[in-house]
mmCIF file of C-alpha atoms in Angstrom:
data_model
loop_
_atom_site.group_PDB
_atom_site.id
_atom_site.type_symbol
_atom_site.label_atom_id
_atom_site.label_comp_id
_atom_site.label_asym_id
_atom_site.label_seq_id
_atom_site.Cartn_x
_atom_site.Cartn_y
_atom_site.Cartn_z
ATOM 1 C CA MET A 1 -10.340 0.381 -29.489
ATOM 2 C CA SER A 2 -8.326 -2.668 -29.328
ATOM 3 C CA MET A 3 -5.175 -0.458 -29.270
ATOM 4 C CA ASP A 4 -6.757 2.142 -26.630
ATOM 5 C CA PHE A 5 -6.719 -0.232 -23.877
ATOM 6 C CA ASN A 6 -3.429 -1.866 -24.594
ATOM 7 C CA ALA A 7 -1.841 1.126 -24.920
ATOM 8 C CA LEU A 8 -3.285 2.859 -21.893
ATOM 9 C CA ALA A 9 -2.276 -0.058 -19.786
ATOM 10 C CA GLN A 10 1.389 -0.139 -20.940
ATOM 11 C CA GLN A 11 1.257 3.442 -20.613
ATOM 12 C CA PHE A 12 -0.191 3.497 -17.087
ATOM 13 C CA THR A 13 1.861 0.424 -15.860
ATOM 14 C CA GLU A 14 4.930 2.126 -16.737
ATOM 15 C CA PHE A 15 4.301 5.394 -15.239
ATOM 16 C CA TYR A 16 2.619 3.499 -12.022
ATOM 17 C CA TYR A 17 6.149 1.446 -11.577
ATOM 18 C CA ASN A 18 8.379 4.576 -12.500
ATOM 19 C CA GLN A 19 6.622 6.617 -10.184
ATOM 20 C CA PHE A 20 6.741 3.420 -7.193
ATOM 21 C CA ASP A 21 10.564 3.096 -7.489
ATOM 22 C CA SER A 22 11.662 6.638 -7.583
ATOM 23 C CA ASP A 23 9.257 8.275 -5.477
ATOM 24 C CA ARG A 24 6.057 5.931 -4.105
ATOM 25 C CA SER A 25 4.858 8.623 -1.991
ATOM 26 C CA GLN A 26 3.460 10.530 -4.747
ATOM 27 C CA LEU A 27 1.185 7.847 -5.934
ATOM 28 C CA GLY A 28 -1.836 9.268 -4.417
ATOM 29 C CA ASN A 29 -2.738 10.710 -7.836
ATOM 30 C CA LEU A 30 -3.853 7.492 -9.230
ATOM 31 C CA TYR A 31 -6.246 6.631 -6.451
ATOM 32 C CA ARG A 32 -9.333 7.718 -5.133
ATOM 33 C CA ASP A 33 -11.780 7.492 -1.710
ATOM 34 C CA GLU A 34 -13.117 4.508 -3.440
ATOM 35 C CA SER A 35 -10.419 3.001 -4.736
ATOM 36 C CA MET A 36 -9.443 -0.272 -2.775
ATOM 37 C CA LEU A 37 -5.876 -1.911 -2.361
ATOM 38 C CA THR A 38 -4.899 -5.600 -1.826
ATOM 39 C CA PHE A 39 -1.445 -5.521 -0.631
ATOM 40 C CA GLU A 40 -0.501 -9.135 0.264
ATOM 41 C CA THR A 41 -2.968 -10.153 3.276
ATOM 42 C CA THR A 42 -3.753 -5.889 4.219
ATOM 43 C CA GLN A 43 -6.834 -5.029 2.582
ATOM 44 C CA LEU A 44 -7.074 -0.865 2.437
ATOM 45 C CA GLN A 45 -9.396 1.360 1.014
ATOM 46 C CA GLY A 46 -9.169 5.627 -0.217
ATOM 47 C CA THR A 47 -5.820 7.619 -1.300
ATOM 48 C CA LYS A 48 -5.178 8.109 2.494
ATOM 49 C CA ALA A 49 -4.782 4.784 4.218
ATOM 50 C CA ILE A 50 -3.783 3.295 0.606
ATOM 51 C CA VAL A 51 -1.036 5.890 0.353
ATOM 52 C CA GLU A 52 0.221 5.336 4.170
ATOM 53 C CA LYS A 53 0.294 1.797 3.447
ATOM 54 C CA LEU A 54 2.728 1.675 -0.131
ATOM 55 C CA THR A 55 4.812 4.729 1.764
ATOM 56 C CA SER A 56 5.567 2.674 4.861
ATOM 57 C CA LEU A 57 6.913 -0.626 3.288
ATOM 58 C CA PRO A 58 10.163 -1.578 4.834
ATOM 59 C CA PHE A 59 12.404 -0.927 1.840
ATOM 60 C CA GLN A 60 14.425 2.538 0.671
ATOM 61 C CA ARG A 61 14.857 0.658 -2.966
ATOM 62 C CA VAL A 62 12.981 -1.295 -5.086
ATOM 63 C CA SER A 63 12.612 -1.700 -8.854
ATOM 64 C CA HIS A 64 9.503 -3.525 -10.934
ATOM 65 C CA ARG A 65 10.525 -5.469 -13.777
ATOM 66 C CA ILE A 66 7.412 -6.627 -15.899
ATOM 67 C CA THR A 67 7.741 -9.775 -17.431
ATOM 68 C CA THR A 68 4.021 -9.933 -18.541
ATOM 69 C CA LEU A 69 1.553 -7.020 -19.014
ATOM 70 C CA ASP A 70 -2.141 -8.143 -20.200
ATOM 71 C CA ALA A 71 -5.292 -5.695 -20.480
ATOM 72 C CA GLN A 72 -8.468 -6.181 -21.447
ATOM 73 C CA PRO A 73 -11.666 -3.697 -21.815
ATOM 74 C CA ALA A 74 -13.765 -4.558 -18.481
ATOM 75 C CA SER A 75 -16.768 -2.486 -19.666
ATOM 76 C CA ALA A 76 -18.599 -0.861 -22.250
ATOM 77 C CA ASN A 77 -17.466 2.537 -20.267
ATOM 78 C CA GLY A 78 -13.797 2.384 -20.751
ATOM 79 C CA ASP A 79 -12.479 0.540 -18.046
ATOM 80 C CA VAL A 80 -9.735 -1.883 -18.323
ATOM 81 C CA LEU A 81 -8.570 -4.400 -16.626
ATOM 82 C CA VAL A 82 -4.689 -4.773 -16.282
ATOM 83 C CA MET A 83 -2.495 -8.116 -14.841
ATOM 84 C CA ILE A 84 1.014 -7.470 -14.704
ATOM 85 C CA THR A 85 3.783 -10.477 -13.424
ATOM 86 C CA GLY A 86 7.192 -9.693 -12.659
ATOM 87 C CA ASP A 87 9.695 -9.446 -10.590
ATOM 88 C CA LEU A 88 10.604 -6.861 -7.474
ATOM 89 C CA LEU A 89 14.225 -5.793 -6.707
ATOM 90 C CA ILE A 90 14.354 -4.993 -3.052
ATOM 91 C CA ASP A 91 17.325 -2.809 -1.541
ATOM 92 C CA GLU A 92 20.301 -4.857 -2.133
ATOM 93 C CA GLU A 93 18.739 -8.423 -2.342
ATOM 94 C CA GLN A 94 20.636 -9.835 -5.222
ATOM 95 C CA ASN A 95 17.500 -12.439 -5.876
ATOM 96 C CA ALA A 96 14.128 -11.241 -7.312
ATOM 97 C CA GLN A 97 10.901 -11.929 -5.906
ATOM 98 C CA ARG A 98 8.261 -12.574 -8.278
ATOM 99 C CA PHE A 99 5.056 -10.596 -8.251
ATOM 100 C CA SER A 100 1.597 -10.744 -9.319
ATOM 101 C CA GLN A 101 -0.427 -7.413 -9.691
ATOM 102 C CA VAL A 102 -4.267 -6.433 -11.211
ATOM 103 C CA PHE A 103 -5.648 -3.055 -11.631
ATOM 104 C CA HIS A 104 -8.929 -2.228 -12.657
ATOM 105 C CA LEU A 105 -8.756 1.180 -14.196
ATOM 106 C CA ILE A 106 -11.696 3.715 -14.530
ATOM 107 C CA PRO A 107 -12.158 6.826 -17.138
ATOM 108 C CA ASP A 108 -12.083 10.168 -15.235
ATOM 109 C CA GLY A 109 -12.468 12.739 -17.836
ATOM 110 C CA ASN A 110 -8.837 12.682 -19.912
ATOM 111 C CA SER A 111 -7.382 10.273 -17.207
ATOM 112 C CA TYR A 112 -7.845 7.279 -15.221
ATOM 113 C CA TYR A 113 -7.827 5.858 -11.837
ATOM 114 C CA VAL A 114 -7.064 2.779 -10.118
ATOM 115 C CA PHE A 115 -10.396 1.747 -8.570
ATOM 116 C CA ASN A 116 -8.852 -1.999 -8.147
ATOM 117 C CA ASP A 117 -5.429 -2.858 -7.216
ATOM 118 C CA ILE A 118 -4.357 -6.370 -6.245
ATOM 119 C CA PHE A 119 -0.905 -6.872 -5.462
ATOM 120 C CA ARG A 120 0.870 -10.429 -4.167
ATOM 121 C CA LEU A 121 4.470 -11.540 -4.517
ATOM 122 C CA ASN A 122 4.396 -15.358 -5.674
ATOM 123 C CA TYR A 123 6.266 -17.624 -3.114
ATOM 124 C CA SER A 124 7.445 -20.738 -3.913
ATOM 125 C CA SER A 125 5.416 -23.755 -2.778
ATOM 126 C CA MET B 1 -21.436 -6.671 1.437
ATOM 127 C CA SER B 2 -17.642 -7.783 2.429
ATOM 128 C CA MET B 3 -18.969 -11.446 3.388
ATOM 129 C CA ASP B 4 -20.578 -11.990 0.279
ATOM 130 C CA PHE B 5 -18.116 -10.859 -2.739
ATOM 131 C CA ASN B 6 -15.183 -12.756 -0.590
ATOM 132 C CA ALA B 7 -17.860 -16.173 -0.224
ATOM 133 C CA LEU B 8 -18.849 -15.956 -3.963
ATOM 134 C CA ALA B 9 -15.054 -15.041 -5.112
ATOM 135 C CA GLN B 10 -14.034 -18.413 -3.071
ATOM 136 C CA GLN B 11 -16.846 -20.714 -4.310
ATOM 137 C CA PHE B 12 -16.259 -19.346 -7.565
ATOM 138 C CA THR B 13 -12.926 -20.790 -7.966
ATOM 139 C CA GLU B 14 -13.436 -24.092 -6.165
ATOM 140 C CA PHE B 15 -15.848 -24.600 -8.577
ATOM 141 C CA TYR B 16 -14.265 -23.276 -11.320
ATOM 142 C CA TYR B 17 -11.048 -25.294 -11.109
ATOM 143 C CA ASN B 18 -12.526 -28.429 -10.057
ATOM 144 C CA GLN B 19 -14.765 -28.381 -13.698
ATOM 145 C CA PHE B 20 -11.734 -27.564 -15.409
ATOM 146 C CA ASP B 21 -9.707 -30.416 -13.352
ATOM 147 C CA SER B 22 -12.291 -32.949 -14.098
ATOM 148 C CA ASP B 23 -13.701 -31.849 -17.466
ATOM 149 C CA ARG B 24 -13.117 -28.441 -18.966
ATOM 150 C CA SER B 25 -15.464 -28.668 -22.013
ATOM 151 C CA GLN B 26 -17.949 -28.409 -19.709
ATOM 152 C CA LEU B 27 -16.826 -24.456 -18.878
ATOM 153 C CA GLY B 28 -18.482 -22.776 -21.132
ATOM 154 C CA ASN B 29 -22.035 -22.096 -18.937
ATOM 155 C CA LEU B 30 -19.577 -19.462 -17.287
ATOM 156 C CA TYR B 31 -19.139 -17.545 -19.981
ATOM 157 C CA ARG B 32 -21.178 -15.366 -22.319
ATOM 158 C CA ASP B 33 -20.774 -14.088 -26.282
ATOM 159 C CA GLU B 34 -18.848 -10.642 -25.280
ATOM 160 C CA SER B 35 -16.511 -12.818 -22.635
ATOM 161 C CA MET B 36 -12.795 -12.170 -23.088
ATOM 162 C CA LEU B 37 -10.075 -14.545 -22.311
ATOM 163 C CA THR B 38 -6.502 -13.918 -22.881
ATOM 164 C CA PHE B 39 -4.161 -17.341 -21.960
ATOM 165 C CA GLU B 40 -1.104 -16.522 -22.316
ATOM 166 C CA THR B 41 -0.707 -14.633 -25.662
ATOM 167 C CA THR B 42 -3.378 -15.864 -27.211
ATOM 168 C CA GLN B 43 -7.152 -13.241 -26.996
ATOM 169 C CA LEU B 44 -10.033 -14.880 -27.314
ATOM 170 C CA GLN B 45 -13.647 -13.591 -27.359
ATOM 171 C CA GLY B 46 -17.071 -15.537 -26.933
ATOM 172 C CA THR B 47 -18.163 -18.897 -25.428
ATOM 173 C CA LYS B 48 -17.186 -21.200 -28.453
ATOM 174 C CA ALA B 49 -13.532 -19.713 -29.211
ATOM 175 C CA ILE B 50 -13.133 -19.872 -25.584
ATOM 176 C CA VAL B 51 -13.768 -23.216 -24.868
ATOM 177 C CA GLU B 52 -12.346 -24.543 -28.389
ATOM 178 C CA LYS B 53 -9.282 -23.156 -26.503
ATOM 179 C CA LEU B 54 -9.609 -24.801 -23.180
ATOM 180 C CA THR B 55 -10.574 -28.056 -24.378
ATOM 181 C CA SER B 56 -7.521 -27.995 -27.657
ATOM 182 C CA LEU B 57 -4.993 -27.170 -24.505
ATOM 183 C CA PRO B 58 -2.159 -30.034 -24.685
ATOM 184 C CA PHE B 59 -3.034 -31.879 -21.279
ATOM 185 C CA GLN B 60 -4.660 -34.838 -20.566
ATOM 186 C CA ARG B 61 -4.649 -34.335 -16.711
ATOM 187 C CA VAL B 62 -4.226 -31.263 -15.159
ATOM 188 C CA SER B 63 -4.933 -29.938 -11.280
ATOM 189 C CA HIS B 64 -5.008 -26.620 -10.296
ATOM 190 C CA ARG B 65 -4.117 -25.894 -6.934
ATOM 191 C CA ILE B 66 -4.680 -22.388 -5.362
ATOM 192 C CA THR B 67 -2.086 -20.402 -3.206
ATOM 193 C CA THR B 68 -3.492 -17.554 -2.987
ATOM 194 C CA LEU B 69 -7.408 -15.773 -3.371
ATOM 195 C CA ASP B 70 -7.809 -12.169 -3.365
ATOM 196 C CA ALA B 71 -11.129 -10.885 -4.019
ATOM 197 C CA GLN B 72 -12.359 -7.118 -4.396
ATOM 198 C CA PRO B 73 -15.889 -5.530 -5.248
ATOM 199 C CA ALA B 74 -15.098 -3.941 -9.072
ATOM 200 C CA SER B 75 -17.918 -1.791 -9.123
ATOM 201 C CA ALA B 76 -21.527 -0.671 -7.467
ATOM 202 C CA ASN B 77 -23.322 -3.560 -9.297
ATOM 203 C CA GLY B 78 -21.873 -6.411 -7.948
ATOM 204 C CA ASP B 79 -19.285 -7.136 -10.493
ATOM 205 C CA VAL B 80 -16.087 -9.228 -8.509
ATOM 206 C CA LEU B 81 -12.825 -9.187 -9.582
ATOM 207 C CA VAL B 82 -10.735 -12.170 -8.611
ATOM 208 C CA MET B 83 -6.963 -12.808 -8.345
ATOM 209 C CA ILE B 84 -5.817 -16.141 -8.128
ATOM 210 C CA THR B 85 -1.752 -17.517 -7.537
ATOM 211 C CA GLY B 86 -1.161 -21.182 -7.274
ATOM 212 C CA ASP B 87 0.144 -24.292 -8.860
ATOM 213 C CA LEU B 88 -0.855 -25.855 -12.203
ATOM 214 C CA LEU B 89 0.164 -29.599 -12.290
ATOM 215 C CA ILE B 90 -0.165 -31.728 -15.918
ATOM 216 C CA ASP B 91 -0.382 -35.043 -17.015
ATOM 217 C CA GLU B 92 2.976 -36.491 -15.482
ATOM 218 C CA GLU B 93 5.137 -33.830 -14.640
ATOM 219 C CA GLN B 94 7.227 -33.729 -11.684
ATOM 220 C CA ASN B 95 7.126 -30.245 -10.968
ATOM 221 C CA ALA B 96 4.325 -27.726 -10.358
ATOM 222 C CA GLN B 97 3.914 -24.207 -12.769
ATOM 223 C CA ARG B 98 3.355 -21.592 -11.103
ATOM 224 C CA PHE B 99 0.189 -19.605 -12.867
ATOM 225 C CA SER B 100 -1.966 -16.155 -12.417
ATOM 226 C CA GLN B 101 -5.356 -15.650 -13.331
ATOM 227 C CA VAL B 102 -7.924 -12.736 -12.545
ATOM 228 C CA PHE B 103 -11.768 -13.090 -13.030
ATOM 229 C CA HIS B 104 -13.925 -10.441 -13.641
ATOM 230 C CA LEU B 105 -17.537 -11.664 -12.519
ATOM 231 C CA ILE B 106 -20.391 -10.043 -13.434
ATOM 232 C CA PRO B 107 -23.945 -10.705 -11.835
ATOM 233 C CA ASP B 108 -26.804 -12.404 -13.726
ATOM 234 C CA GLY B 109 -29.789 -13.260 -12.503
ATOM 235 C CA ASN B 110 -29.069 -15.587 -9.532
ATOM 236 C CA SER B 111 -25.522 -16.173 -10.653
ATOM 237 C CA TYR B 112 -22.502 -14.928 -12.253
ATOM 238 C CA TYR B 113 -20.687 -14.958 -15.277
ATOM 239 C CA VAL B 114 -17.228 -14.407 -16.742
ATOM 240 C CA PHE B 115 -16.891 -11.332 -18.612
ATOM 241 C CA ASN B 116 -12.663 -11.057 -18.085
ATOM 242 C CA ASP B 117 -10.212 -13.682 -17.576
ATOM 243 C CA ILE B 118 -6.584 -13.726 -18.183
ATOM 244 C CA PHE B 119 -3.988 -16.839 -17.545
ATOM 245 C CA ARG B 120 -0.315 -16.376 -17.295
ATOM 246 C CA LEU B 121 2.086 -19.432 -16.600
ATOM 247 C CA ASN B 122 5.103 -17.542 -14.190
ATOM 248 C CA TYR B 123 7.996 -18.815 -15.763
ATOM 249 C CA SER B 124 11.180 -18.126 -13.956
ATOM 250 C CA SER B 125 12.828 -14.696 -15.400
#
């Protein structure tokens, strides 16, 4: 199983950020009505609220670059936990912003959906 | 329930880092044999391996400062997911290191244990 969850985490994360960076209005397929998103200080539940939040973010162009990606099995049922740290480059800005994100993925037939999603920018303190 | 998981996450995290910073050899009570720790690039399973890793880290004095703490229910069974970002101050170093950590907590009677633990320093890229 150890190949499986690492490969899944890698595949999911690449798909997610590619989709986010090319057309984030299409991310709804990855969520369900019970899914939760914490985006900075905003907490949302459900596909519709989550997609509305993501599409309303005030930037046009965005690029996620992954620095670290770590995965673990999160249950005996095939759930997978993924933590990513990386850089976010927004619009014309020259300086990337660091971010941390965690996904809790739950199997659904031959696919997975996002049950938990927590995103934070890492501001300098 | 929303008070519960946020209060639990806050309480757990404060307890965890206080214990880590005062005597990390005592953290074993928070893990079980099925618990997993990813510490930077090292992956470990089980209380004994996890405590050995944490106690063998090459510093004497350490202080965690929490910058952000976010929690979500991770299942219908009372599991809680916590993501923390913060600063780590080690020994005599003047500059804090940023870190990100995620805990997946599972209820066990009146208490909780750590099923998943992923820790990463956030190096500048």
